[in-house]
JSON list of C-alpha atoms in Angstrom, two decimals:
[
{"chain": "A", "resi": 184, "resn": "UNK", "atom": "CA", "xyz": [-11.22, -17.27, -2.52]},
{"chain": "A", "resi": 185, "resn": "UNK", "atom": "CA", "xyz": [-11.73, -14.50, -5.15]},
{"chain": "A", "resi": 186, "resn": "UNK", "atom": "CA", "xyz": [-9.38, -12.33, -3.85]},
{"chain": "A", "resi": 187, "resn": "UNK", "atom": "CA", "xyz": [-5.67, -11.47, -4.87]},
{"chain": "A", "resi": 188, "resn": "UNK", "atom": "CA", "xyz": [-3.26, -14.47, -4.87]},
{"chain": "A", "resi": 189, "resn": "UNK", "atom": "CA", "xyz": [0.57, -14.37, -4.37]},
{"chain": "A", "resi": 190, "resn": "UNK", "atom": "CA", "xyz": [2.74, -16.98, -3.84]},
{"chain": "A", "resi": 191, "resn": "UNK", "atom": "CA", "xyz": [4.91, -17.64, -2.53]},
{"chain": "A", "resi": 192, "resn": "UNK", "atom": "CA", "xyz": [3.86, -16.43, 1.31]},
{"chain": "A", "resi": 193, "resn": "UNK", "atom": "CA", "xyz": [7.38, -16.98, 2.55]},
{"chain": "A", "resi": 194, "resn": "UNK", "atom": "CA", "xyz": [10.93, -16.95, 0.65]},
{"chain": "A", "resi": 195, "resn": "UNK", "atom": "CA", "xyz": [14.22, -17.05, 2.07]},
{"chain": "A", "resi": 196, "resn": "UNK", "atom": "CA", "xyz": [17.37, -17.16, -0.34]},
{"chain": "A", "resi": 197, "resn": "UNK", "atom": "CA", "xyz": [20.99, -16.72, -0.76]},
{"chain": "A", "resi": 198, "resn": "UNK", "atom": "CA", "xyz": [22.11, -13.18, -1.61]},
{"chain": "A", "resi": 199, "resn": "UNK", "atom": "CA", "xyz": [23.34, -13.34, -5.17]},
{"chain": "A", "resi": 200, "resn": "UNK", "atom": "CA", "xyz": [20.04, -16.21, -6.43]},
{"chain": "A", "resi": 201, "resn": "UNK", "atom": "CA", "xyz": [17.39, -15.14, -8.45]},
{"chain": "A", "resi": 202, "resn": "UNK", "atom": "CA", "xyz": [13.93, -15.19, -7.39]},
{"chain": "A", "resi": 203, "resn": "UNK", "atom": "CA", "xyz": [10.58, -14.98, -8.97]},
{"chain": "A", "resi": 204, "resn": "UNK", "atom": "CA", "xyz": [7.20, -14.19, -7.30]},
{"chain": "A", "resi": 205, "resn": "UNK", "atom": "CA", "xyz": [3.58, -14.86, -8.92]},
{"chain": "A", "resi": 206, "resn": "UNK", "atom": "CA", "xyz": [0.46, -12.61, -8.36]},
{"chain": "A", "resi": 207, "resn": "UNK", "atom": "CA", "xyz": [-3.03, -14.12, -9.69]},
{"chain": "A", "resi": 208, "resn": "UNK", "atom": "CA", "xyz": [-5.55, -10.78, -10.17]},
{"chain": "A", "resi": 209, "resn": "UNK", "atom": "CA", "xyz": [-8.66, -10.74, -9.42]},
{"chain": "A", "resi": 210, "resn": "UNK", "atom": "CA", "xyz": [-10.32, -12.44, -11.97]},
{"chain": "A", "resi": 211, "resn": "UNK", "atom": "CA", "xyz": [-11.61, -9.56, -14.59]},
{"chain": "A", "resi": 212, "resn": "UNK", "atom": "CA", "xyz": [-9.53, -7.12, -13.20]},
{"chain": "A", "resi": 213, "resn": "UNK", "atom": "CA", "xyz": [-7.24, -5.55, -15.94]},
{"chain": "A", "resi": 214, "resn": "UNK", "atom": "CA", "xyz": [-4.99, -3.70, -13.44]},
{"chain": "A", "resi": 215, "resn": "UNK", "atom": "CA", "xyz": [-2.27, -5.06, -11.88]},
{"chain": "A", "resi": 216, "resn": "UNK", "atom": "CA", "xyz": [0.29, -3.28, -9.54]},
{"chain": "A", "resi": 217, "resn": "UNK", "atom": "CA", "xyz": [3.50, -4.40, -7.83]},
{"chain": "A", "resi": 218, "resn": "UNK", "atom": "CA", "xyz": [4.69, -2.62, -4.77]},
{"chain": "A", "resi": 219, "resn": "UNK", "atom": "CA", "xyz": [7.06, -3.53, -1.84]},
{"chain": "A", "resi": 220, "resn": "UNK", "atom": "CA", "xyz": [7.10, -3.06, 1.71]},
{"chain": "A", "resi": 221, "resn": "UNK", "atom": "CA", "xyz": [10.08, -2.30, 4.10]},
{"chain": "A", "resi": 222, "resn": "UNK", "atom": "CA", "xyz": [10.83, -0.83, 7.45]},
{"chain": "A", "resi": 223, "resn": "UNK", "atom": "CA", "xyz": [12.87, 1.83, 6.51]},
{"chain": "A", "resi": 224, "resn": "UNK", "atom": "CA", "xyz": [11.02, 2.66, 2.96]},
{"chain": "A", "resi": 225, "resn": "UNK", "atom": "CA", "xyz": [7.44, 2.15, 3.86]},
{"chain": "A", "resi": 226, "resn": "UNK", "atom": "CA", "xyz": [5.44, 0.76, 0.84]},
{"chain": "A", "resi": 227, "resn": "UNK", "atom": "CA", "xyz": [6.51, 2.22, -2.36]},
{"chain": "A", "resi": 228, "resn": "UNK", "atom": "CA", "xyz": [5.20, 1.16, -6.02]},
{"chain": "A", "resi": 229, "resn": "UNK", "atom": "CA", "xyz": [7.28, -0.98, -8.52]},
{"chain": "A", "resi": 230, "resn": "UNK", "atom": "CA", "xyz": [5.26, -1.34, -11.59]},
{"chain": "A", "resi": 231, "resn": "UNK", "atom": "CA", "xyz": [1.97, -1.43, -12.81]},
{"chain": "A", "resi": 232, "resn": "UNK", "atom": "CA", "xyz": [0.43, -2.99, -15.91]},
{"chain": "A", "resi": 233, "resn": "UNK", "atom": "CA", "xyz": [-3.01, -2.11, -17.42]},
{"chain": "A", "resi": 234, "resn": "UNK", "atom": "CA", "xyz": [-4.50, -4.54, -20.65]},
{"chain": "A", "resi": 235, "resn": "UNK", "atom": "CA", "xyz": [-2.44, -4.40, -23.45]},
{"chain": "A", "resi": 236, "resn": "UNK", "atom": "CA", "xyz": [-0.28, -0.90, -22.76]},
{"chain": "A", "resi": 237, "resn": "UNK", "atom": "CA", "xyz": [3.19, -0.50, -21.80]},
{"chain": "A", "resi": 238, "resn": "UNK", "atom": "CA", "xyz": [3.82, -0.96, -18.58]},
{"chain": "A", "resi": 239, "resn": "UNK", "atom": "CA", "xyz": [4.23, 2.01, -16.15]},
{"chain": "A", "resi": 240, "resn": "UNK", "atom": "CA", "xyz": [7.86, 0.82, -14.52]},
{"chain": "A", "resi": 241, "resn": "UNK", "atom": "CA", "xyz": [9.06, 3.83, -13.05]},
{"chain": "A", "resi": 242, "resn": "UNK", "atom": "CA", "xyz": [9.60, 2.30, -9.90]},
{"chain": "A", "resi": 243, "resn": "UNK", "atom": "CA", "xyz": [11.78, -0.82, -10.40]},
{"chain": "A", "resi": 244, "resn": "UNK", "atom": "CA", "xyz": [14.76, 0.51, -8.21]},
{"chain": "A", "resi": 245, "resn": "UNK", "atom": "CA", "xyz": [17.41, -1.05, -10.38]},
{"chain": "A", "resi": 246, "resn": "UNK", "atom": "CA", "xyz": [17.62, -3.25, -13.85]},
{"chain": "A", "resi": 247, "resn": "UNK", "atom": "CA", "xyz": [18.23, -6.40, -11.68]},
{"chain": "A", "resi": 248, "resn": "UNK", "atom": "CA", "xyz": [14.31, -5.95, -10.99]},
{"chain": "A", "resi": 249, "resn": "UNK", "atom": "CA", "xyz": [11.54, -7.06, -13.82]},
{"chain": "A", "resi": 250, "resn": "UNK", "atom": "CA", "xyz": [8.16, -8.30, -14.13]},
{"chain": "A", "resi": 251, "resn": "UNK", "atom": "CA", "xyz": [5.98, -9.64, -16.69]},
{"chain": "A", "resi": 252, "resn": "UNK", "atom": "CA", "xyz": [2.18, -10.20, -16.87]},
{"chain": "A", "resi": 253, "resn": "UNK", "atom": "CA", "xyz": [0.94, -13.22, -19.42]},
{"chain": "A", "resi": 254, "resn": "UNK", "atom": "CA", "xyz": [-2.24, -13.38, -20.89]},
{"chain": "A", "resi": 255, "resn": "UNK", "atom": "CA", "xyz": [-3.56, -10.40, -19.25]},
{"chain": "A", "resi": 256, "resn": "UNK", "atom": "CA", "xyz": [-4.03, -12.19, -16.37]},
{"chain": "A", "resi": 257, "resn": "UNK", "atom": "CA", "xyz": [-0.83, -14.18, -14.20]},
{"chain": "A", "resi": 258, "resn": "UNK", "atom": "CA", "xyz": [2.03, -11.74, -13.17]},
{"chain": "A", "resi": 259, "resn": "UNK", "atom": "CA", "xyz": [5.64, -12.83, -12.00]},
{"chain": "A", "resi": 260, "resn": "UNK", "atom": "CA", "xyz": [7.95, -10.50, -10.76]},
{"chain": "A", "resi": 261, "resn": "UNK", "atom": "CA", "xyz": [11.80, -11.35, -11.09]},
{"chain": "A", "resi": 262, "resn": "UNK", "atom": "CA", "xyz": [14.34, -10.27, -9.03]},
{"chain": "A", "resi": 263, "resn": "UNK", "atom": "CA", "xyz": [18.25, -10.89, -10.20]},
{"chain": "A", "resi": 264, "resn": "UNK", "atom": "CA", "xyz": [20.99, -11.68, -8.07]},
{"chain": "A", "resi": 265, "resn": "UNK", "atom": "CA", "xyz": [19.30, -10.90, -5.06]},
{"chain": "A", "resi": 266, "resn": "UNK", "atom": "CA", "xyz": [21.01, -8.09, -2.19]},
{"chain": "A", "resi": 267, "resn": "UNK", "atom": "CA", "xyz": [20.37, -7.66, 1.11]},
{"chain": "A", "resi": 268, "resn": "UNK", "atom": "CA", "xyz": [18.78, -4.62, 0.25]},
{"chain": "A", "resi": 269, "resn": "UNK", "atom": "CA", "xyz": [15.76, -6.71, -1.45]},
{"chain": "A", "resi": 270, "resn": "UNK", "atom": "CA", "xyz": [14.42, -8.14, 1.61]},
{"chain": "A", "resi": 271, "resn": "UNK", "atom": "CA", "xyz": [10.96, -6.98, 2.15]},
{"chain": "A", "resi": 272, "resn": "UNK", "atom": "CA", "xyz": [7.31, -8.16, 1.58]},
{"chain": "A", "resi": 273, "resn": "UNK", "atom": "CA", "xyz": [6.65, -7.71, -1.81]},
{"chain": "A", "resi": 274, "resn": "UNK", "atom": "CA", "xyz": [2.25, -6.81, -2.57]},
{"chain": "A", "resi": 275, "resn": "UNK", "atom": "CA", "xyz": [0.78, -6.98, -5.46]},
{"chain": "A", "resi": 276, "resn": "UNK", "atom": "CA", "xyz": [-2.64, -5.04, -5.91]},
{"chain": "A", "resi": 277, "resn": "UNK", "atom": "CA", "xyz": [-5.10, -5.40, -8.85]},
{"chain": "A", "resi": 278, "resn": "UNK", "atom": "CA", "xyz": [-7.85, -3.18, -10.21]},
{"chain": "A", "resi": 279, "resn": "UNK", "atom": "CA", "xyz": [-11.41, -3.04, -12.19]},
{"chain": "A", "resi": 280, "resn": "UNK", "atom": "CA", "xyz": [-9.40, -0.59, -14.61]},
{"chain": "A", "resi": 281, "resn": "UNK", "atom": "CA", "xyz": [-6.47, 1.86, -14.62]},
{"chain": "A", "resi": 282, "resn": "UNK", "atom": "CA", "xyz": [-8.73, 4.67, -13.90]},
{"chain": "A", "resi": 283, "resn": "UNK", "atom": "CA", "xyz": [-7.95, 6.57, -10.96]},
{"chain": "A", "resi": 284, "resn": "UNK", "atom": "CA", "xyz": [-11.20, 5.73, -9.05]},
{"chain": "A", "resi": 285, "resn": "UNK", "atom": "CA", "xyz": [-10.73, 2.13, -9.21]},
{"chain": "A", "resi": 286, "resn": "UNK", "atom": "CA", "xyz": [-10.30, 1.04, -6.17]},
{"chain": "A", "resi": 287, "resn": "UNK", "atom": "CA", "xyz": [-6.79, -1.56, -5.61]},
{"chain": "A", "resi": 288, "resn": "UNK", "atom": "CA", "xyz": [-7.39, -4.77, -4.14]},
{"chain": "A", "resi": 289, "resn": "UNK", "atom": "CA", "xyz": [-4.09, -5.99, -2.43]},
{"chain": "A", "resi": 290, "resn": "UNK", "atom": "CA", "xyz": [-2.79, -9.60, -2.13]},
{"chain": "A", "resi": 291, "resn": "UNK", "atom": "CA", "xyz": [-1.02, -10.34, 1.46]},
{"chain": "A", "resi": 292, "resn": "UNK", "atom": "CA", "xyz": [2.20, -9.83, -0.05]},
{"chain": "A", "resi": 293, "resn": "UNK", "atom": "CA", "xyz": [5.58, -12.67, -0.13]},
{"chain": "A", "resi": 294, "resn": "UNK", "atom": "CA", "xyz": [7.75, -12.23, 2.26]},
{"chain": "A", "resi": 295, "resn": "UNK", "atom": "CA", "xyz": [11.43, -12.13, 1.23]},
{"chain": "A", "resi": 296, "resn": "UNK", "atom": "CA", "xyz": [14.52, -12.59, 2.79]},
{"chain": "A", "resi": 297, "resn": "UNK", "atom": "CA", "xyz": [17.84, -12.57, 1.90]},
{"chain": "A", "resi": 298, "resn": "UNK", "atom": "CA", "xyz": [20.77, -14.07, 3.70]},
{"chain": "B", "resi": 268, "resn": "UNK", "atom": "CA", "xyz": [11.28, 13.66, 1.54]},
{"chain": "B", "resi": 269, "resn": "UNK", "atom": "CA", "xyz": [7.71, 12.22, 2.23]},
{"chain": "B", "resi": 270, "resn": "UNK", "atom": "CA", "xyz": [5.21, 13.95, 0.00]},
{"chain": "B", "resi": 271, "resn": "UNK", "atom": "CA", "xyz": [2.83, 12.31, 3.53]},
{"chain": "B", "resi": 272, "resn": "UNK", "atom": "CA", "xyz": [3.74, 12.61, 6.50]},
{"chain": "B", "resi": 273, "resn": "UNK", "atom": "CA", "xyz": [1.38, 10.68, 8.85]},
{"chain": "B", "resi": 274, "resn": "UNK", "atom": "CA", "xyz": [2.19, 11.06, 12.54]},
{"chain": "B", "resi": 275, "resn": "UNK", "atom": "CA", "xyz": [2.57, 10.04, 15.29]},
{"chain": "B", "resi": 276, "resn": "UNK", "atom": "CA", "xyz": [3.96, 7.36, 13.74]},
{"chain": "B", "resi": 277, "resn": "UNK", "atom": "CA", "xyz": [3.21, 4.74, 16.67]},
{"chain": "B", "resi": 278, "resn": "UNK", "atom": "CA", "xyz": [0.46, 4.71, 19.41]},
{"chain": "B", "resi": 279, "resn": "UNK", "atom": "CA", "xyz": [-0.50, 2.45, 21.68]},
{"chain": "B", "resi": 280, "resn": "UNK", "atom": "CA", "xyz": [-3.48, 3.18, 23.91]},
{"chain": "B", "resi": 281, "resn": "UNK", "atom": "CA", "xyz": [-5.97, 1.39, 26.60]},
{"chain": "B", "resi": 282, "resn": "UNK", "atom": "CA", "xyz": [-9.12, -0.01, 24.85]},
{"chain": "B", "resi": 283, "resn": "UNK", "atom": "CA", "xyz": [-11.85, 2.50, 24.96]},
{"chain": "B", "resi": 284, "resn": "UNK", "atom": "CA", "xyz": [-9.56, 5.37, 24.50]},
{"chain": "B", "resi": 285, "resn": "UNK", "atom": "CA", "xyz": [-10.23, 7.76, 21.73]},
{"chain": "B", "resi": 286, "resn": "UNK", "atom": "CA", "xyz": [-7.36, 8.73, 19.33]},
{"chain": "B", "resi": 287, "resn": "UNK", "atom": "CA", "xyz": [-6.64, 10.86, 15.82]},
{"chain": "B", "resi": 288, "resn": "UNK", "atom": "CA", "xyz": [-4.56, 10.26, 13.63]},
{"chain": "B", "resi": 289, "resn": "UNK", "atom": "CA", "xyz": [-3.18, 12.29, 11.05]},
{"chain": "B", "resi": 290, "resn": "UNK", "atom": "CA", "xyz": [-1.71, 12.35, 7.05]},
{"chain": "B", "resi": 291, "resn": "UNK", "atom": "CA", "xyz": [-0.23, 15.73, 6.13]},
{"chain": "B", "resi": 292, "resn": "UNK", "atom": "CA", "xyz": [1.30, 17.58, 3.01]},
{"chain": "B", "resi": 293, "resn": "UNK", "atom": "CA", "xyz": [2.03, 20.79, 1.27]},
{"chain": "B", "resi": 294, "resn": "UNK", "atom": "CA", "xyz": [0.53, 19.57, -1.99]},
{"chain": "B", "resi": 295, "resn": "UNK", "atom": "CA", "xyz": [-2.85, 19.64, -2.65]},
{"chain": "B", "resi": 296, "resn": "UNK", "atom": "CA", "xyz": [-4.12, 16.74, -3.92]},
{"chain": "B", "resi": 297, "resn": "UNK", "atom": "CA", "xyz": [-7.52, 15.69, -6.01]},
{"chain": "B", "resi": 298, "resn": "UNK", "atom": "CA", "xyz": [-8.25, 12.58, -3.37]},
{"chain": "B", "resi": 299, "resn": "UNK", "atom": "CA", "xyz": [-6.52, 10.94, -0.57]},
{"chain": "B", "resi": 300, "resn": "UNK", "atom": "CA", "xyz": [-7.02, 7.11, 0.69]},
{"chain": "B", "resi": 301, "resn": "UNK", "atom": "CA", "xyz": [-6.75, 5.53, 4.17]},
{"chain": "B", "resi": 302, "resn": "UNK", "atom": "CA", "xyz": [-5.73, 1.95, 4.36]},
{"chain": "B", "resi": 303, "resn": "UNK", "atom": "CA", "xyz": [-5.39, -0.27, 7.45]},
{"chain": "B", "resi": 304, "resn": "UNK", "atom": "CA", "xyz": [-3.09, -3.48, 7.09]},
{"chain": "B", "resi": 305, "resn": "UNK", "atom": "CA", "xyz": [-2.95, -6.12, 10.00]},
{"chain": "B", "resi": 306, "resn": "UNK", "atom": "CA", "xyz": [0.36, -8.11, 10.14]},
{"chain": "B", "resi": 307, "resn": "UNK", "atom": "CA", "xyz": [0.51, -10.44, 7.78]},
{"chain": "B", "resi": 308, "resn": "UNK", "atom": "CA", "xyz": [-2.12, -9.26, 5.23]},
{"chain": "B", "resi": 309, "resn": "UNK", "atom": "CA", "xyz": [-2.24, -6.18, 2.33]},
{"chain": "B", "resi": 310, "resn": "UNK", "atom": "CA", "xyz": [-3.75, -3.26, 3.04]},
{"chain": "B", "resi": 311, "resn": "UNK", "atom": "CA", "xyz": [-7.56, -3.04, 3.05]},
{"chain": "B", "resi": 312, "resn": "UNK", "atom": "CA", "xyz": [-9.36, 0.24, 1.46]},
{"chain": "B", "resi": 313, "resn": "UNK", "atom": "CA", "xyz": [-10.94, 2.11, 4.46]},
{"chain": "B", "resi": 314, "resn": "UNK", "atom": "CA", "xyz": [-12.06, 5.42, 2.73]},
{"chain": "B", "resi": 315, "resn": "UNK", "atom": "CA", "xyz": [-11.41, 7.87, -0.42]},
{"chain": "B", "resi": 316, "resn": "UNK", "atom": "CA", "xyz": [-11.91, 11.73, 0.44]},
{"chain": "B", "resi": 317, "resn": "UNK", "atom": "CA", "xyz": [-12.53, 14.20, -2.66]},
{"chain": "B", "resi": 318, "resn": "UNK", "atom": "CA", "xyz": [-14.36, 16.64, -1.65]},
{"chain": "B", "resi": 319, "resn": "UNK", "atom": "CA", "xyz": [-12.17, 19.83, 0.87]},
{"chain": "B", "resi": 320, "resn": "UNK", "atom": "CA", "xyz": [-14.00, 19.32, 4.05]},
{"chain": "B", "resi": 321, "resn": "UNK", "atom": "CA", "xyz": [-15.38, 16.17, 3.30]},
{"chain": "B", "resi": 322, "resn": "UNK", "atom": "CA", "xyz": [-16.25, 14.10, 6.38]},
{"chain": "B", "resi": 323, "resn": "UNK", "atom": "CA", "xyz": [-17.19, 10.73, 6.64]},
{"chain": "B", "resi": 324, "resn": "UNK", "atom": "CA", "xyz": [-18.20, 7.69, 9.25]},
{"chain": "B", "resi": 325, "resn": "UNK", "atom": "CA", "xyz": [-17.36, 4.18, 8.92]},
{"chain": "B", "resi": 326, "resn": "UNK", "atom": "CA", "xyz": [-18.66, 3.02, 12.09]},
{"chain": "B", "resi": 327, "resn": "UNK", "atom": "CA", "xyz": [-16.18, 4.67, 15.02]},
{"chain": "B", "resi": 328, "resn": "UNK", "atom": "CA", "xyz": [-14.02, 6.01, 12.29]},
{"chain": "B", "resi": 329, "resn": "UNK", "atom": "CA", "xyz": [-14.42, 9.50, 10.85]},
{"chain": "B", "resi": 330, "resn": "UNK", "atom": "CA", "xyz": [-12.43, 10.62, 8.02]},
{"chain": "B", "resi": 331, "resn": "UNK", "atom": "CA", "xyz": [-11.77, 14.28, 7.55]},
{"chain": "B", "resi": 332, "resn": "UNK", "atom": "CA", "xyz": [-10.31, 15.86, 4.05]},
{"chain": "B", "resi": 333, "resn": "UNK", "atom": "CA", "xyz": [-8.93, 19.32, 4.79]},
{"chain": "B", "resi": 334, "resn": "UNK", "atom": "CA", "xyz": [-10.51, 22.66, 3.56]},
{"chain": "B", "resi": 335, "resn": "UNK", "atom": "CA", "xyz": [-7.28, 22.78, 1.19]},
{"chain": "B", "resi": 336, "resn": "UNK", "atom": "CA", "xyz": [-7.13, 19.44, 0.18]},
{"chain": "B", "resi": 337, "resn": "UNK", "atom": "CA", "xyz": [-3.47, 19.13, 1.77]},
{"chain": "B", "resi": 338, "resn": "UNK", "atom": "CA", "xyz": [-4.14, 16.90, 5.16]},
{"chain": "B", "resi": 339, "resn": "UNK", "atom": "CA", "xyz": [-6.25, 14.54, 6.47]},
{"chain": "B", "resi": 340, "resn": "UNK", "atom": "CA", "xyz": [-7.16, 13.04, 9.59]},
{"chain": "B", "resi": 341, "resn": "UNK", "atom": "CA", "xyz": [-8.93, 9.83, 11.02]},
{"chain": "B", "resi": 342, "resn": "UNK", "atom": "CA", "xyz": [-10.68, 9.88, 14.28]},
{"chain": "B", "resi": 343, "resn": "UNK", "atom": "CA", "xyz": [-11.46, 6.65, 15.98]},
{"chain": "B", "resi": 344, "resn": "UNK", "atom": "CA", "xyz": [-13.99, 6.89, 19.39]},
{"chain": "B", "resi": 345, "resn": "UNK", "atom": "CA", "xyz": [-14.00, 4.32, 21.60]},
{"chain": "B", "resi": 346, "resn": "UNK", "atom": "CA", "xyz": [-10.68, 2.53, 20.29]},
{"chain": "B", "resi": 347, "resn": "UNK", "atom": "CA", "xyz": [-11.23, -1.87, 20.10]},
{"chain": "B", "resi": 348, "resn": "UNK", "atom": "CA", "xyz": [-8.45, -4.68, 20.24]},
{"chain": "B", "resi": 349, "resn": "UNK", "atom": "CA", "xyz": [-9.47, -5.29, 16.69]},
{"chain": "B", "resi": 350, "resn": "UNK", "atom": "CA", "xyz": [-8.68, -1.33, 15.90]},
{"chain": "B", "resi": 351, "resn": "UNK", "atom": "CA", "xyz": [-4.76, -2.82, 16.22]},
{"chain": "B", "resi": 352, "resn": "UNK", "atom": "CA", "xyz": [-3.01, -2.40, 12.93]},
{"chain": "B", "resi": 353, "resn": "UNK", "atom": "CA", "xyz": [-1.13, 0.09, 10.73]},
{"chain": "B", "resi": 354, "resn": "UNK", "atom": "CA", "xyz": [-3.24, 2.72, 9.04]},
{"chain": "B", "resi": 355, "resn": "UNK", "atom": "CA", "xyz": [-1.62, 4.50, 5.73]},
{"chain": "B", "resi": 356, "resn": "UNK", "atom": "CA", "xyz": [-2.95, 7.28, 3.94]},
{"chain": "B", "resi": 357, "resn": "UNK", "atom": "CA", "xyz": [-2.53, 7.47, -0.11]},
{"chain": "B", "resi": 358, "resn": "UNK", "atom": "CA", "xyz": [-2.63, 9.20, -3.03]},
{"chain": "B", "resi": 359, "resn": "UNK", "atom": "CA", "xyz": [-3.27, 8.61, -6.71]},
{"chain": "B", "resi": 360, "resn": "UNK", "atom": "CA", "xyz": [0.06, 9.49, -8.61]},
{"chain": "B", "resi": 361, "resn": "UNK", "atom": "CA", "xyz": [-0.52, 10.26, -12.15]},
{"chain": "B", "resi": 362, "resn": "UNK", "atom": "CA", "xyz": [1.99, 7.97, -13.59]},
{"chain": "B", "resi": 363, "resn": "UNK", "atom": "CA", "xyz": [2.07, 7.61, -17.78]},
{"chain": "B", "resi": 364, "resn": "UNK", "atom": "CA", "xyz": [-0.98, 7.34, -18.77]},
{"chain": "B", "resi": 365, "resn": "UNK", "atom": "CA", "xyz": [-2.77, 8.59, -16.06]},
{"chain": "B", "resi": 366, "resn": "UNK", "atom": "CA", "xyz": [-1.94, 5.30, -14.27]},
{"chain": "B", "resi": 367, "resn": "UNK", "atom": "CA", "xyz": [-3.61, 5.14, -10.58]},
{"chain": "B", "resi": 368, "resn": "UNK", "atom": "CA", "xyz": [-0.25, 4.01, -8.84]},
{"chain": "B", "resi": 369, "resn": "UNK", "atom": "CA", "xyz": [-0.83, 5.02, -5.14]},
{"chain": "B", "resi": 370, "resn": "UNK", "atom": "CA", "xyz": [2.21, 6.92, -2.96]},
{"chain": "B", "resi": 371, "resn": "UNK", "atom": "CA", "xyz": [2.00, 6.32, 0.44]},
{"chain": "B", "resi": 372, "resn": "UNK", "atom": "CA", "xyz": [2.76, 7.33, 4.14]},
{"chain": "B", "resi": 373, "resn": "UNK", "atom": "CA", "xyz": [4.58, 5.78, 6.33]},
{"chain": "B", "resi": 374, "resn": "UNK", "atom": "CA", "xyz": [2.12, 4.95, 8.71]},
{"chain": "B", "resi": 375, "resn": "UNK", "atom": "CA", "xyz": [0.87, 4.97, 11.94]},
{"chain": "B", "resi": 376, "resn": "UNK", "atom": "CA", "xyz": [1.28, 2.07, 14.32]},
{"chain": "B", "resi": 377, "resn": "UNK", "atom": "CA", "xyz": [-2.01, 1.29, 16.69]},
{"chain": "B", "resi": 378, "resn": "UNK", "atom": "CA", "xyz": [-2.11, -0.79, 19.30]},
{"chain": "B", "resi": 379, "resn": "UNK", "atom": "CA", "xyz": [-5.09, -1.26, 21.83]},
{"chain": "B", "resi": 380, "resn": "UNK", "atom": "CA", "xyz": [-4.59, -3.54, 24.72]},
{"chain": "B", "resi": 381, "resn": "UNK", "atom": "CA", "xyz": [-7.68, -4.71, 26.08]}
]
């Protein structure tokens, strides 16, 4: 399909691992977002990368979380030694541009849990 | 603190049933957003609102932006099984850069039993 991409759907891992989740754009888009989603946070917003800038990554809740996006295009959000605290379905979203009218087309998100 | 607070937060109502549901705030903002998300899948754009006042129809949904530009509502008539889902209202934050990273509500819950 030509929509957003994340793999994988479904994680489960040992609290202390590391884990790392991919998000494929939209082909073309230039925008990429991360947010996650949890019961008792709703969906907040991570990080967000747009072409060649720095990225905006005022919401990474602690240093243990990072992401990087090659090539403009593949983006793979890490997560070190994983808490309990981290579980939660984890969207990415990706955009024409950064502009504020763009509208964000959302993947359906890896779900993550942490024993 | 929510800078949105949507309420009710669940409902669950017999199909046919008409419902609103509501995205508050005391800021005013340029635009607000209303998503729906079924289980399993990301949010899907339903509507942007710019204008205060602004209404507008998607089918059996209306979407109303406040005179002040501080509340919104969505107004489903005749509520479907396929109306089931969570429906979030956003905002662009200006991040750095004038990023478009989107704050959002914490939902309301709608189910419609058949």
């Amino acid at each position: 399909g030509a929509g957003v991409s994340q793999s994988p759907s479904n994680k489960v891992t040992e609290k202390g691992k590391d884990v790392e989740l991919r998000c494929d754009p939209i082909s073309g888009h230039t925008a990429l977002y991360w947010y996650r989603q949890s019961l008792g946070q709703g969906l907040e917003f991570l990080i967000y990368f747009q072409g060649n800038s720095a990225p905006d990554k005022s919401g990474l809740p602690s240093d243990r979380f990072s992401a990087e996006r090659t090539g403009g295009s593949v983006s793979t959000l890490t997560i070190q030694r994983t808490q309990q605290e981290d579980s939660a379905v984890y969207l990415c979203a990706s955009s024409l541009g950064g502009a504020l009218d763009q509208p964000q087309h959302f993947g359906d998100g890896t779900r993550l849990s942490i024993l | 603190t929510q800078l949105l607070e949507q309420s009710p937060q669940f409902l669950s109502i017999q199909e046919g049933e008409n419902l609103t549901v509501y995205c508050n705030s005391s800021s005013v903002f340029s635009s607000l957003q209303w998503y729906r998300q079924e289980p399993g899948e990301g949010p899907v754009l339903l509507v942007t609102v710019v204008t205060g006042g602004e209404v507008k129809k998607l089918k059996r949904l209306t979407f109303q932006f406040g005179d002040a530009r501080k509340d919104s509502s969505l107004h489903i008539t005749a509520a479907q099984p396929g109306d089931t889902g969570l429906y979030l209202c956003a905002f662009n934050s200006h991040g750095s850069g004038n990023t478009g990273k989107l704050i959002f509500g914490q939902g309301t819950t709608l189910q419609v039993k058949p």
